């Protein structure tokens, strides 16, 4: 987990100039990352085990909130490209969104995995076309 956070912090520093901006909370399924900076507000779950919750597959990166104040769509795609390139080395296989009112799934081309009141979306990292 430490190397993954270091890589993610490096990405944020190179892309946005934010140094050590990830607030990390470990939990039973993996960990969560919160980033609150001037131009960026993100909350992302890195789940090794989903235990079937929300129909998320194991080894999922779940974007709960990803608000870029500048160039939202292109910045979100760039984040997805980063995940696609670097996260498989840490075992992660899927990119997902949870309760996606902001329709990140449309920008990223994710597929519905749970329909209803709070729909969830996912796609294998290797199949992302961003």
Short mmCIF file of C-alpha atoms in Angstrom, two decimals:
data_model
loop_
_atom_site.label_atom_id
_atom_site.label_comp_id
_atom_site.label_asym_id
_atom_site.label_seq_id
_atom_site.Cartn_x
_atom_site.Cartn_y
_atom_site.Cartn_z
CA UNK A 1 0.00 0.00 0.00
CA UNK A 2 2.83 2.42 0.81
CA UNK A 3 4.31 2.24 -2.70
CA UNK A 4 0.88 2.69 -4.27
CA UNK A 5 0.27 5.85 -2.21
CA UNK A 6 3.74 7.13 -3.11
CA UNK A 7 2.99 6.60 -6.82
CA UNK A 8 -0.41 8.29 -6.46
CA UNK A 9 1.11 11.24 -4.59
CA UNK A 10 3.77 11.56 -7.30
CA UNK A 11 1.05 11.61 -9.99
CA UNK A 12 -0.82 14.36 -8.09
CA UNK A 13 2.39 16.35 -7.68
CA UNK A 14 3.37 16.06 -11.35
CA UNK A 15 -0.15 16.75 -12.65
CA UNK A 16 -1.38 19.41 -10.21
CA UNK A 17 1.62 20.46 -8.12
CA UNK A 18 0.15 19.06 -4.88
CA UNK A 19 2.71 17.43 -2.58
CA UNK A 20 1.64 14.67 -0.18
CA UNK A 21 -2.02 15.57 -0.58
CA UNK A 22 -3.51 12.08 -0.03
CA UNK A 23 -5.24 11.48 3.26
CA UNK A 24 -5.33 7.69 3.64
CA UNK A 25 -7.62 5.58 5.84
CA UNK A 26 -7.06 1.84 5.97
CA UNK A 27 -10.04 -0.48 6.44
CA UNK A 28 -10.88 -4.19 6.31
CA UNK A 29 -11.41 -4.17 2.51
CA UNK A 30 -8.35 -2.10 1.58
CA UNK A 31 -8.10 1.66 2.02
CA UNK A 32 -9.67 4.97 1.06
CA UNK A 33 -7.99 8.12 -0.21
CA UNK A 34 -9.33 11.62 0.23
CA UNK A 35 -7.81 14.60 -1.58
CA UNK A 36 -9.07 18.11 -0.81
CA UNK A 37 -7.05 20.83 -2.53
CA UNK A 38 -7.83 24.11 -4.31
CA UNK A 39 -8.60 22.60 -7.70
CA UNK A 40 -9.32 19.01 -6.73
CA UNK A 41 -11.79 17.20 -4.47
CA UNK A 42 -11.61 13.38 -4.68
CA UNK A 43 -12.65 10.41 -2.61
CA UNK A 44 -11.52 7.04 -3.95
CA UNK A 45 -11.77 3.55 -2.46
CA UNK A 46 -9.14 0.93 -3.20
CA UNK A 47 -10.84 -2.36 -2.38
CA UNK A 48 -8.97 -5.63 -2.41
CA UNK A 49 -12.11 -7.48 -1.34
CA UNK A 50 -15.62 -6.24 -1.99
CA UNK A 51 -17.45 -9.02 -0.13
CA UNK A 52 -20.13 -8.65 -2.83
CA UNK A 53 -21.12 -5.15 -1.70
CA UNK A 54 -22.60 -3.15 -4.58
CA UNK A 55 -21.71 -5.96 -7.01
CA UNK A 56 -18.15 -4.57 -7.12
CA UNK A 57 -15.57 -7.15 -8.12
CA UNK A 58 -12.55 -7.78 -5.90
CA UNK A 59 -9.52 -5.59 -6.62
CA UNK A 60 -11.56 -2.52 -7.59
CA UNK A 61 -10.71 1.16 -7.57
CA UNK A 62 -14.00 2.91 -6.81
CA UNK A 63 -14.36 6.59 -7.65
CA UNK A 64 -16.91 7.95 -5.21
CA UNK A 65 -16.18 11.65 -5.80
CA UNK A 66 -13.84 13.19 -8.36
CA UNK A 67 -14.32 16.90 -8.84
CA UNK A 68 -11.69 18.75 -10.82
CA UNK A 69 -12.38 22.47 -10.85
CA UNK A 70 -10.62 22.85 -14.21
CA UNK A 71 -11.07 20.55 -17.22
CA UNK A 72 -13.24 17.99 -15.38
CA UNK A 73 -13.66 15.53 -18.22
CA UNK A 74 -10.05 15.52 -19.44
CA UNK A 75 -8.66 15.41 -15.88
CA UNK A 76 -10.90 12.44 -15.04
CA UNK A 77 -9.72 10.62 -18.17
CA UNK A 78 -6.11 11.37 -17.24
CA UNK A 79 -6.70 9.92 -13.76
CA UNK A 80 -8.19 6.80 -15.37
CA UNK A 81 -5.14 6.49 -17.66
CA UNK A 82 -2.91 6.69 -14.59
CA UNK A 83 -4.92 3.94 -12.89
CA UNK A 84 -4.87 1.79 -16.04
CA UNK A 85 -1.09 2.07 -16.35
CA UNK A 86 0.05 1.83 -12.72
CA UNK A 87 -2.58 0.05 -10.60
CA UNK A 88 -2.32 -3.45 -12.16
CA UNK A 89 1.18 -3.75 -10.66
CA UNK A 90 -0.53 -3.52 -7.25
CA UNK A 91 -3.15 -6.14 -8.16
CA UNK A 92 -6.05 -3.83 -9.05
CA UNK A 93 -8.12 -4.98 -12.00
CA UNK A 94 -11.25 -2.80 -12.19
CA UNK A 95 -12.24 0.86 -12.25
CA UNK A 96 -15.67 1.57 -10.80
CA UNK A 97 -17.98 4.38 -9.78
CA UNK A 98 -20.42 4.35 -6.90
CA UNK A 99 -23.82 6.07 -6.87
CA UNK A 100 -22.70 8.03 -9.91
CA UNK A 101 -24.88 11.17 -9.96
CA UNK A 102 -22.07 13.06 -11.74
CA UNK A 103 -22.05 10.49 -14.55
CA UNK A 104 -18.31 9.78 -14.41
CA UNK A 105 -19.21 6.41 -15.93
CA UNK A 106 -20.18 8.11 -19.21
CA UNK A 107 -16.85 9.94 -19.44
CA UNK A 108 -14.95 6.70 -18.71
CA UNK A 109 -17.16 4.25 -20.65
CA UNK A 110 -17.98 2.08 -17.61
CA UNK A 111 -20.78 -0.52 -17.70
CA UNK A 112 -23.66 -0.83 -15.23
CA UNK A 113 -23.10 -3.60 -12.67
CA UNK A 114 -25.95 -2.75 -10.29
CA UNK A 115 -29.08 -0.90 -11.31
CA UNK A 116 -31.65 0.71 -9.05
CA UNK A 117 -31.74 3.61 -6.62
CA UNK A 118 -27.92 3.86 -6.43
CA UNK A 119 -26.46 2.44 -9.65
CA UNK A 120 -22.84 1.32 -9.75
CA UNK A 121 -20.59 0.98 -12.79
CA UNK A 122 -17.37 -0.92 -13.53
CA UNK A 123 -14.97 -1.95 -16.26
CA UNK A 124 -11.75 -3.92 -16.27
CA UNK A 125 -8.74 -1.59 -16.31
CA UNK A 126 -7.37 -3.38 -19.37
CA UNK A 127 -10.59 -2.56 -21.27
CA UNK A 128 -10.59 1.17 -20.49
CA UNK A 129 -10.45 3.24 -23.65
CA UNK A 130 -9.38 6.66 -22.40
#
